[in-house]
Amino acid sequence: MDKLIITAAVTGAEVTRDLQPNLPLTPEEIAEEAYNCYKAGASIIHVHARDEEGKPTQDYEYYKKIKEAIENRCNVIFQPSTGGATWHSFEERMQPLRLNPEMATLSAGTSNFGDDIFINTNEYIEKFAEEMLKRNVKPEIEVFERGMIKNALTLVKKALLKPPLHFDFVLGVPGACPGEIEDLVYMVSKIPSDSTWTVAGIGRYELPLAMHAIAMGGHVRVGFEDNIYFKKGEKAKSNAQLVERIANLAKEYGRDIATPDEARKILNIR
Ligand code: KMH
Ligand code: ZN
């Protein structure tokens, strides 16, 4: 089994300080949190930028500041979001790719997202994939529903995605696929056998899905984007606290934690 890659999704686009007082918002806060997560065992930081008012932004300059601030602290893999918030335009969502990051997310279809719709038409998906291919950015294929795996395989046929693919099963988003263990097992059974995968369990699904992923040979994403609690009724003190718990569970199980360079090898990153 490969070493475990832990991704920390430290900010997201939906969570507010009212909901999670320790949410990092400014580039400096995000970079500091990234560094703490790295020390706790994370090798990838999934980033959503926020503006001065704490609102989600896909602006190139904010992502640039965050990337540089993280790089000044450690060599963790910077993975900006091309998903943004549900209300961001396609053009806004494209902006972080101009930084030529090692990795970026690629949402592979449309789904309900709470009370909103997260729109990813075939045209969007193809254009994101094309841009990532052109810039040699490793896509993390975000899967919210089963049909999105099929969409990704269509992109392989069109030579817009190059295997081996890397999937992130985002399970438990209200309005999309729930995060029962059976959902994860089913999704994993439908991807090509040479793929790698991680799981982001939303809310109460985070911990049970992470524990199963550790045992199944997958990888794990945690962080305030997905879950603001450490346990029922107790909010997490930091993203690093959530990362540390996963690292401890994996070690107890006998699975080592990947460093950023080991994660680069496992994921075939340039
Ligand atoms: N905030 C969601 C609407 C991604 O980062 O690529 C989309 C999202 C996916 O978080
Ligand atoms: Zn995200």
PDB file of N, CA, C and O in Angstrom, residues 23-92:
ATOM      1  N   LEU A  23     -11.141  29.849  11.483  1.00  0.00           N
ATOM      2  CA  LEU A  23     -11.001  29.733  10.022  1.00  0.00           C
ATOM      3  C   LEU A  23      -9.922  30.690   9.491  1.00  0.00           C
ATOM      4  O   LEU A  23     -10.003  31.898   9.721  1.00  0.00           O
ATOM      5  N   PRO A  24      -8.901  30.199   8.770  1.00  0.00           N
ATOM      6  CA  PRO A  24      -7.905  31.113   8.199  1.00  0.00           C
ATOM      7  C   PRO A  24      -8.470  31.809   6.954  1.00  0.00           C
ATOM      8  O   PRO A  24      -9.070  31.166   6.102  1.00  0.00           O
ATOM      9  N   LEU A  25      -8.253  33.119   6.868  1.00  0.00           N
ATOM     10  CA  LEU A  25      -8.849  33.886   5.763  1.00  0.00           C
ATOM     11  C   LEU A  25      -7.817  34.639   4.922  1.00  0.00           C
ATOM     12  O   LEU A  25      -7.868  34.602   3.700  1.00  0.00           O
ATOM     13  N   THR A  26      -6.898  35.349   5.578  1.00  0.00           N
ATOM     14  CA  THR A  26      -5.939  36.148   4.804  1.00  0.00           C
ATOM     15  C   THR A  26      -4.842  35.223   4.255  1.00  0.00           C
ATOM     16  O   THR A  26      -4.646  34.104   4.769  1.00  0.00           O
ATOM     17  N   PRO A  27      -4.102  35.687   3.242  1.00  0.00           N
ATOM     18  CA  PRO A  27      -3.003  34.854   2.726  1.00  0.00           C
ATOM     19  C   PRO A  27      -2.036  34.416   3.824  1.00  0.00           C
ATOM     20  O   PRO A  27      -1.613  33.257   3.854  1.00  0.00           O
ATOM     21  N   GLU A  28      -1.706  35.332   4.747  1.00  0.00           N
ATOM     22  CA  GLU A  28      -0.778  34.972   5.832  1.00  0.00           C
ATOM     23  C   GLU A  28      -1.377  33.902   6.747  1.00  0.00           C
ATOM     24  O   GLU A  28      -0.701  32.960   7.154  1.00  0.00           O
ATOM     25  N   GLU A  29      -2.651  34.082   7.071  1.00  0.00           N
ATOM     26  CA  GLU A  29      -3.305  33.087   7.940  1.00  0.00           C
ATOM     27  C   GLU A  29      -3.396  31.731   7.244  1.00  0.00           C
ATOM     28  O   GLU A  29      -3.173  30.686   7.860  1.00  0.00           O
ATOM     29  N   ILE A  30      -3.717  31.754   5.957  1.00  0.00           N
ATOM     30  CA  ILE A  30      -3.835  30.484   5.217  1.00  0.00           C
ATOM     31  C   ILE A  30      -2.464  29.796   5.142  1.00  0.00           C
ATOM     32  O   ILE A  30      -2.347  28.586   5.343  1.00  0.00           O
ATOM     33  N   ALA A  31      -1.419  30.603   4.892  1.00  0.00           N
ATOM     34  CA  ALA A  31      -0.077  30.024   4.786  1.00  0.00           C
ATOM     35  C   ALA A  31       0.388  29.471   6.136  1.00  0.00           C
ATOM     36  O   ALA A  31       1.019  28.404   6.196  1.00  0.00           O
ATOM     37  N   GLU A  32       0.078  30.169   7.203  1.00  0.00           N
ATOM     38  CA  GLU A  32       0.472  29.695   8.538  1.00  0.00           C
ATOM     39  C   GLU A  32      -0.248  28.381   8.866  1.00  0.00           C
ATOM     40  O   GLU A  32       0.345  27.435   9.395  1.00  0.00           O
ATOM     41  N   GLU A  33      -1.522  28.350   8.518  1.00  0.00           N
ATOM     42  CA  GLU A  33      -2.310  27.126   8.742  1.00  0.00           C
ATOM     43  C   GLU A  33      -1.769  25.984   7.875  1.00  0.00           C
ATOM     44  O   GLU A  33      -1.680  24.835   8.320  1.00  0.00           O
ATOM     45  N   ALA A  34      -1.405  26.313   6.637  1.00  0.00           N
ATOM     46  CA  ALA A  34      -0.827  25.301   5.740  1.00  0.00           C
ATOM     47  C   ALA A  34       0.439  24.720   6.355  1.00  0.00           C
ATOM     48  O   ALA A  34       0.663  23.500   6.335  1.00  0.00           O
ATOM     49  N   TYR A  35       1.266  25.596   6.905  1.00  0.00           N
ATOM     50  CA  TYR A  35       2.525  25.144   7.522  1.00  0.00           C
ATOM     51  C   TYR A  35       2.246  24.232   8.721  1.00  0.00           C
ATOM     52  O   TYR A  35       2.875  23.182   8.884  1.00  0.00           O
ATOM     53  N   ASN A  36       1.287  24.614   9.542  1.00  0.00           N
ATOM     54  CA  ASN A  36       0.943  23.780  10.706  1.00  0.00           C
ATOM     55  C   ASN A  36       0.388  22.426  10.261  1.00  0.00           C
ATOM     56  O   ASN A  36       0.655  21.402  10.889  1.00  0.00           O
ATOM     57  N   CYS A  37      -0.393  22.439   9.184  1.00  0.00           N
ATOM     58  CA  CYS A  37      -0.939  21.177   8.661  1.00  0.00           C
ATOM     59  C   CYS A  37       0.192  20.312   8.104  1.00  0.00           C
ATOM     60  O   CYS A  37       0.204  19.093   8.283  1.00  0.00           O
ATOM     61  N   TYR A  38       1.131  20.948   7.422  1.00  0.00           N
ATOM     62  CA  TYR A  38       2.299  20.238   6.890  1.00  0.00           C
ATOM     63  C   TYR A  38       3.056  19.553   8.036  1.00  0.00           C
ATOM     64  O   TYR A  38       3.409  18.373   7.968  1.00  0.00           O
ATOM     65  N   LYS A  39       3.279  20.309   9.122  1.00  0.00           N
ATOM     66  CA  LYS A  39       3.998  19.724  10.263  1.00  0.00           C
ATOM     67  C   LYS A  39       3.215  18.555  10.871  1.00  0.00           C
ATOM     68  O   LYS A  39       3.785  17.623  11.411  1.00  0.00           O
ATOM     69  N   ALA A  40       1.885  18.616  10.757  1.00  0.00           N
ATOM     70  CA  ALA A  40       1.053  17.543  11.329  1.00  0.00           C
ATOM     71  C   ALA A  40       0.921  16.350  10.377  1.00  0.00           C
ATOM     72  O   ALA A  40       0.371  15.316  10.764  1.00  0.00           O
ATOM     73  N   GLY A  41       1.396  16.487   9.134  1.00  0.00           N
ATOM     74  CA  GLY A  41       1.362  15.332   8.221  1.00  0.00           C
ATOM     75  C   GLY A  41       0.714  15.573   6.870  1.00  0.00           C
ATOM     76  O   GLY A  41       0.649  14.656   6.038  1.00  0.00           O
ATOM     77  N   ALA A  42       0.239  16.779   6.605  1.00  0.00           N
ATOM     78  CA  ALA A  42      -0.383  17.038   5.294  1.00  0.00           C
ATOM     79  C   ALA A  42       0.698  17.222   4.228  1.00  0.00           C
ATOM     80  O   ALA A  42       1.739  17.826   4.480  1.00  0.00           O
ATOM     81  N   SER A  43       0.422  16.693   3.016  1.00  0.00           N
ATOM     82  CA  SER A  43       1.365  16.933   1.923  1.00  0.00           C
ATOM     83  C   SER A  43       0.735  17.767   0.809  1.00  0.00           C
ATOM     84  O   SER A  43       1.429  18.216  -0.098  1.00  0.00           O
ATOM     85  N   ILE A  44      -0.584  17.949   0.864  1.00  0.00           N
ATOM     86  CA  ILE A  44      -1.277  18.809  -0.112  1.00  0.00           C
ATOM     87  C   ILE A  44      -2.142  19.815   0.662  1.00  0.00           C
ATOM     88  O   ILE A  44      -2.801  19.445   1.638  1.00  0.00           O
ATOM     89  N   ILE A  45      -2.126  21.066   0.193  1.00  0.00           N
ATOM     90  CA  ILE A  45      -3.036  22.067   0.765  1.00  0.00           C
ATOM     91  C   ILE A  45      -4.002  22.495  -0.338  1.00  0.00           C
ATOM     92  O   ILE A  45      -3.591  23.039  -1.368  1.00  0.00           O
ATOM     93  N   HIS A  46      -5.279  22.213  -0.121  1.00  0.00           N
ATOM     94  CA  HIS A  46      -6.322  22.638  -1.057  1.00  0.00           C
ATOM     95  C   HIS A  46      -6.759  24.048  -0.649  1.00  0.00           C
ATOM     96  O   HIS A  46      -7.180  24.269   0.488  1.00  0.00           O
ATOM     97  N   VAL A  47      -6.638  24.990  -1.607  1.00  0.00           N
ATOM     98  CA  VAL A  47      -6.779  26.409  -1.256  1.00  0.00           C
ATOM     99  C   VAL A  47      -7.970  27.067  -1.951  1.00  0.00           C
ATOM    100  O   VAL A  47      -8.166  26.921  -3.161  1.00  0.00           O
ATOM    101  N   HIS A  48      -8.760  27.793  -1.169  1.00  0.00           N
ATOM    102  CA  HIS A  48      -9.750  28.759  -1.673  1.00  0.00           C
ATOM    103  C   HIS A  48      -9.330  30.108  -1.121  1.00  0.00           C
ATOM    104  O   HIS A  48      -9.114  30.237   0.097  1.00  0.00           O
ATOM    105  N   ALA A  49      -9.241  31.113  -1.983  1.00  0.00           N
ATOM    106  CA  ALA A  49      -8.839  32.446  -1.523  1.00  0.00           C
ATOM    107  C   ALA A  49     -10.057  33.216  -1.010  1.00  0.00           C
ATOM    108  O   ALA A  49     -11.191  32.964  -1.426  1.00  0.00           O
ATOM    109  N   ARG A  50      -9.787  34.158  -0.105  1.00  0.00           N
ATOM    110  CA  ARG A  50     -10.819  35.087   0.389  1.00  0.00           C
ATOM    111  C   ARG A  50     -10.284  36.511   0.230  1.00  0.00           C
ATOM    112  O   ARG A  50      -9.075  36.749   0.338  1.00  0.00           O
ATOM    113  N   ASP A  51     -11.211  37.466   0.016  1.00  0.00           N
ATOM    114  CA  ASP A  51     -10.775  38.864  -0.117  1.00  0.00           C
ATOM    115  C   ASP A  51     -10.693  39.528   1.264  1.00  0.00           C
ATOM    116  O   ASP A  51     -10.861  38.863   2.296  1.00  0.00           O
ATOM    117  N   GLU A  52     -10.461  40.840   1.288  1.00  0.00           N
ATOM    118  CA  GLU A  52     -10.292  41.561   2.562  1.00  0.00           C
ATOM    119  C   GLU A  52     -11.510  41.450   3.470  1.00  0.00           C
ATOM    120  O   GLU A  52     -11.411  41.554   4.679  1.00  0.00           O
ATOM    121  N   GLU A  53     -12.673  41.270   2.835  1.00  0.00           N
ATOM    122  CA  GLU A  53     -13.891  41.137   3.649  1.00  0.00           C
ATOM    123  C   GLU A  53     -14.181  39.689   4.036  1.00  0.00           C
ATOM    124  O   GLU A  53     -15.206  39.409   4.669  1.00  0.00           O
ATOM    125  N   GLY A  54     -13.290  38.803   3.635  1.00  0.00           N
ATOM    126  CA  GLY A  54     -13.500  37.377   3.959  1.00  0.00           C
ATOM    127  C   GLY A  54     -14.400  36.667   2.970  1.00  0.00           C
ATOM    128  O   GLY A  54     -14.775  35.515   3.186  1.00  0.00           O
ATOM    129  N   LYS A  55     -14.734  37.360   1.855  1.00  0.00           N
ATOM    130  CA  LYS A  55     -15.609  36.733   0.852  1.00  0.00           C
ATOM    131  C   LYS A  55     -14.772  35.886  -0.119  1.00  0.00           C
ATOM    132  O   LYS A  55     -13.653  36.270  -0.470  1.00  0.00           O
ATOM    133  N   PRO A  56     -15.324  34.757  -0.615  1.00  0.00           N
ATOM    134  CA  PRO A  56     -14.562  33.949  -1.570  1.00  0.00           C
ATOM    135  C   PRO A  56     -14.238  34.736  -2.828  1.00  0.00           C
ATOM    136  O   PRO A  56     -15.083  35.478  -3.335  1.00  0.00           O
ATOM    137  N   THR A  57     -12.997  34.603  -3.282  1.00  0.00           N
ATOM    138  CA  THR A  57     -12.585  35.252  -4.529  1.00  0.00           C
ATOM    139  C   THR A  57     -11.725  34.275  -5.323  1.00  0.00           C
ATOM    140  O   THR A  57     -10.974  33.494  -4.735  1.00  0.00           O
ATOM    141  N   GLN A  58     -11.823  34.343  -6.636  1.00  0.00           N
ATOM    142  CA  GLN A  58     -10.966  33.516  -7.494  1.00  0.00           C
ATOM    143  C   GLN A  58      -9.883  34.388  -8.145  1.00  0.00           C
ATOM    144  O   GLN A  58      -9.222  33.949  -9.090  1.00  0.00           O
ATOM    145  N   ASP A  59      -9.703  35.581  -7.608  1.00  0.00           N
ATOM    146  CA  ASP A  59      -8.771  36.541  -8.193  1.00  0.00           C
ATOM    147  C   ASP A  59      -7.328  36.000  -8.183  1.00  0.00           C
ATOM    148  O   ASP A  59      -6.836  35.551  -7.149  1.00  0.00           O
ATOM    149  N   TYR A  60      -6.692  36.100  -9.318  1.00  0.00           N
ATOM    150  CA  TYR A  60      -5.314  35.617  -9.506  1.00  0.00           C
ATOM    151  C   TYR A  60      -4.366  36.136  -8.426  1.00  0.00           C
ATOM    152  O   TYR A  60      -3.566  35.390  -7.872  1.00  0.00           O
ATOM    153  N   GLU A  61      -4.461  37.449  -8.135  1.00  0.00           N
ATOM    154  CA  GLU A  61      -3.504  38.068  -7.214  1.00  0.00           C
ATOM    155  C   GLU A  61      -3.586  37.468  -5.807  1.00  0.00           C
ATOM    156  O   GLU A  61      -2.568  37.304  -5.133  1.00  0.00           O
ATOM    157  N   TYR A  62      -4.794  37.151  -5.359  1.00  0.00           N
ATOM    158  CA  TYR A  62      -4.936  36.546  -4.025  1.00  0.00           C
ATOM    159  C   TYR A  62      -4.293  35.165  -3.996  1.00  0.00           C
ATOM    160  O   TYR A  62      -3.582  34.803  -3.062  1.00  0.00           O
ATOM    161  N   TYR A  63      -4.562  34.386  -5.070  1.00  0.00           N
ATOM    162  CA  TYR A  63      -3.973  33.035  -5.107  1.00  0.00           C
ATOM    163  C   TYR A  63      -2.447  33.115  -5.176  1.00  0.00           C
ATOM    164  O   TYR A  63      -1.747  32.300  -4.582  1.00  0.00           O
ATOM    165  N   LYS A  64      -1.954  34.107  -5.901  1.00  0.00           N
ATOM    166  CA  LYS A  64      -0.497  34.267  -6.028  1.00  0.00           C
ATOM    167  C   LYS A  64       0.124  34.540  -4.652  1.00  0.00           C
ATOM    168  O   LYS A  64       1.123  33.940  -4.267  1.00  0.00           O
ATOM    169  N   LYS A  65      -0.521  35.453  -3.921  1.00  0.00           N
ATOM    170  CA  LYS A  65      -0.011  35.788  -2.575  1.00  0.00           C
ATOM    171  C   LYS A  65       0.007  34.548  -1.685  1.00  0.00           C
ATOM    172  O   LYS A  65       0.963  34.310  -0.943  1.00  0.00           O
ATOM    173  N   ILE A  66      -1.063  33.779  -1.743  1.00  0.00           N
ATOM    174  CA  ILE A  66      -1.151  32.585  -0.889  1.00  0.00           C
ATOM    175  C   ILE A  66      -0.077  31.575  -1.289  1.00  0.00           C
ATOM    176  O   ILE A  66       0.625  31.019  -0.437  1.00  0.00           O
ATOM    177  N   LYS A  67       0.068  31.367  -2.605  1.00  0.00           N
ATOM    178  CA  LYS A  67       1.065  30.393  -3.091  1.00  0.00           C
ATOM    179  C   LYS A  67       2.457  30.779  -2.600  1.00  0.00           C
ATOM    180  O   LYS A  67       3.199  29.950  -2.071  1.00  0.00           O
ATOM    181  N   GLU A  68       2.783  32.075  -2.754  1.00  0.00           N
ATOM    182  CA  GLU A  68       4.127  32.516  -2.343  1.00  0.00           C
ATOM    183  C   GLU A  68       4.314  32.407  -0.832  1.00  0.00           C
ATOM    184  O   GLU A  68       5.371  31.993  -0.356  1.00  0.00           O
ATOM    185  N   ALA A  69       3.275  32.758  -0.098  1.00  0.00           N
ATOM    186  CA  ALA A  69       3.385  32.702   1.377  1.00  0.00           C
ATOM    187  C   ALA A  69       3.556  31.256   1.849  1.00  0.00           C
ATOM    188  O   ALA A  69       4.309  30.988   2.796  1.00  0.00           O
ATOM    189  N   ILE A  70       2.895  30.326   1.170  1.00  0.00           N
ATOM    190  CA  ILE A  70       3.065  28.903   1.544  1.00  0.00           C
ATOM    191  C   ILE A  70       4.468  28.447   1.159  1.00  0.00           C
ATOM    192  O   ILE A  70       5.176  27.814   1.950  1.00  0.00           O
ATOM    193  N   GLU A  71       4.884  28.786  -0.057  1.00  0.00           N
ATOM    194  CA  GLU A  71       6.219  28.348  -0.527  1.00  0.00           C
ATOM    195  C   GLU A  71       7.343  28.893   0.338  1.00  0.00           C
ATOM    196  O   GLU A  71       8.395  28.274   0.454  1.00  0.00           O
ATOM    197  N   ASN A  72       7.122  30.050   0.945  1.00  0.00           N
ATOM    198  CA  ASN A  72       8.146  30.606   1.845  1.00  0.00           C
ATOM    199  C   ASN A  72       8.279  29.792   3.118  1.00  0.00           C
ATOM    200  O   ASN A  72       9.260  29.935   3.854  1.00  0.00           O
ATOM    201  N   ARG A  73       7.286  28.974   3.419  1.00  0.00           N
ATOM    202  CA  ARG A  73       7.318  28.223   4.688  1.00  0.00           C
ATOM    203  C   ARG A  73       7.690  26.752   4.515  1.00  0.00           C
ATOM    204  O   ARG A  73       8.353  26.176   5.375  1.00  0.00           O
ATOM    205  N   CYS A  74       7.219  26.116   3.429  1.00  0.00           N
ATOM    206  CA  CYS A  74       7.436  24.669   3.290  1.00  0.00           C
ATOM    207  C   CYS A  74       7.186  24.238   1.840  1.00  0.00           C
ATOM    208  O   CYS A  74       6.703  25.034   1.032  1.00  0.00           O
ATOM    209  N   ASN A  75       7.497  22.964   1.532  1.00  0.00           N
ATOM    210  CA  ASN A  75       7.393  22.510   0.128  1.00  0.00           C
ATOM    211  C   ASN A  75       6.141  21.662  -0.117  1.00  0.00           C
ATOM    212  O   ASN A  75       6.131  20.775  -0.968  1.00  0.00           O
ATOM    213  N   VAL A  76       5.119  21.942   0.667  1.00  0.00           N
ATOM    214  CA  VAL A  76       3.851  21.231   0.519  1.00  0.00           C
ATOM    215  C   VAL A  76       3.265  21.506  -0.878  1.00  0.00           C
ATOM    216  O   VAL A  76       3.574  22.519  -1.505  1.00  0.00           O
ATOM    217  N   ILE A  77       2.427  20.591  -1.392  1.00  0.00           N
ATOM    218  CA  ILE A  77       1.828  20.777  -2.725  1.00  0.00           C
ATOM    219  C   ILE A  77       0.664  21.770  -2.618  1.00  0.00           C
ATOM    220  O   ILE A  77      -0.270  21.556  -1.839  1.00  0.00           O
ATOM    221  N   PHE A  78       0.751  22.830  -3.417  1.00  0.00           N
ATOM    222  CA  PHE A  78      -0.285  23.882  -3.441  1.00  0.00           C
ATOM    223  C   PHE A  78      -1.328  23.463  -4.479  1.00  0.00           C
ATOM    224  O   PHE A  78      -1.015  23.299  -5.654  1.00  0.00           O
ATOM    225  N   GLN A  79      -2.549  23.290  -4.018  1.00  0.00           N
ATOM    226  CA  GLN A  79      -3.627  22.833  -4.918  1.00  0.00           C
ATOM    227  C   GLN A  79      -4.786  23.836  -4.885  1.00  0.00           C
ATOM    228  O   GLN A  79      -5.679  23.745  -4.057  1.00  0.00           O
ATOM    229  N   PRO A  80      -4.756  24.833  -5.786  1.00  0.00           N
ATOM    230  CA  PRO A  80      -5.857  25.806  -5.787  1.00  0.00           C
ATOM    231  C   PRO A  80      -7.150  25.192  -6.306  1.00  0.00           C
ATOM    232  O   PRO A  80      -7.128  24.210  -7.057  1.00  0.00           O
ATOM    233  N   SER A  81      -8.245  25.802  -5.911  1.00  0.00           N
ATOM    234  CA  SER A  81      -9.566  25.374  -6.367  1.00  0.00           C
ATOM    235  C   SER A  81      -9.890  26.036  -7.701  1.00  0.00           C
ATOM    236  O   SER A  81      -9.690  27.241  -7.863  1.00  0.00           O
ATOM    237  N   THR A  82     -10.407  25.244  -8.643  1.00  0.00           N
ATOM    238  CA  THR A  82     -11.043  25.860  -9.820  1.00  0.00           C
ATOM    239  C   THR A  82     -12.562  25.766  -9.668  1.00  0.00           C
ATOM    240  O   THR A  82     -13.298  26.122 -10.588  1.00  0.00           O
ATOM    241  N   GLY A  83     -13.001  25.282  -8.509  1.00  0.00           N
ATOM    242  CA  GLY A  83     -14.447  25.195  -8.247  1.00  0.00           C
ATOM    243  C   GLY A  83     -14.988  26.518  -7.709  1.00  0.00           C
ATOM    244  O   GLY A  83     -16.105  26.919  -8.026  1.00  0.00           O
ATOM    245  N   GLY A  84     -14.148  27.179  -6.899  1.00  0.00           N
ATOM    246  CA  GLY A  84     -14.563  28.459  -6.316  1.00  0.00           C
ATOM    247  C   GLY A  84     -15.813  28.315  -5.473  1.00  0.00           C
ATOM    248  O   GLY A  84     -16.011  27.317  -4.781  1.00  0.00           O
ATOM    249  N   ALA A  85     -16.675  29.321  -5.546  1.00  0.00           N
ATOM    250  CA  ALA A  85     -17.993  29.263  -4.909  1.00  0.00           C
ATOM    251  C   ALA A  85     -19.012  29.044  -6.028  1.00  0.00           C
ATOM    252  O   ALA A  85     -18.722  29.326  -7.195  1.00  0.00           O
ATOM    253  N   THR A  86     -20.219  28.600  -5.670  1.00  0.00           N
ATOM    254  CA  THR A  86     -21.209  28.239  -6.705  1.00  0.00           C
ATOM    255  C   THR A  86     -21.524  29.425  -7.627  1.00  0.00           C
ATOM    256  O   THR A  86     -21.914  29.230  -8.765  1.00  0.00           O
ATOM    257  N   TRP A  87     -21.347  30.650  -7.116  1.00  0.00           N
ATOM    258  CA  TRP A  87     -21.717  31.832  -7.908  1.00  0.00           C
ATOM    259  C   TRP A  87     -20.565  32.409  -8.727  1.00  0.00           C
ATOM    260  O   TRP A  87     -20.738  33.398  -9.440  1.00  0.00           O
ATOM    261  N   HIS A  88     -19.370  31.809  -8.659  1.00  0.00           N
ATOM    262  CA  HIS A  88     -18.262  32.318  -9.476  1.00  0.00           C
ATOM    263  C   HIS A  88     -18.444  31.926 -10.946  1.00  0.00           C
ATOM    264  O   HIS A  88     -18.904  30.815 -11.252  1.00  0.00           O
ATOM    265  N   SER A  89     -18.043  32.829 -11.839  1.00  0.00           N
ATOM    266  CA  SER A  89     -18.161  32.548 -13.268  1.00  0.00           C
ATOM    267  C   SER A  89     -17.047  31.601 -13.698  1.00  0.00           C
ATOM    268  O   SER A  89     -16.032  31.439 -12.996  1.00  0.00           O
ATOM    269  N   PHE A  90     -17.226  31.030 -14.877  1.00  0.00           N
ATOM    270  CA  PHE A  90     -16.202  30.157 -15.453  1.00  0.00           C
ATOM    271  C   PHE A  90     -14.864  30.899 -15.557  1.00  0.00           C
ATOM    272  O   PHE A  90     -13.810  30.365 -15.174  1.00  0.00           O
ATOM    273  N   GLU A  91     -14.903  32.139 -16.026  1.00  0.00           N
ATOM    274  CA  GLU A  91     -13.658  32.909 -16.213  1.00  0.00           C
ATOM    275  C   GLU A  91     -12.959  33.150 -14.870  1.00  0.00           C
ATOM    276  O   GLU A  91     -11.737  33.054 -14.770  1.00  0.00           O
ATOM    277  N   GLU A  92     -13.749  33.479 -13.849  1.00  0.00           N
ATOM    278  CA  GLU A  92     -13.143  33.683 -12.520  1.00  0.00           C
ATOM    279  C   GLU A  92     -12.475  32.391 -12.036  1.00  0.00           C
ATOM    280  O   GLU A  92     -11.363  32.395 -11.498  1.00  0.00           O
TER     281      GLU A  92
END
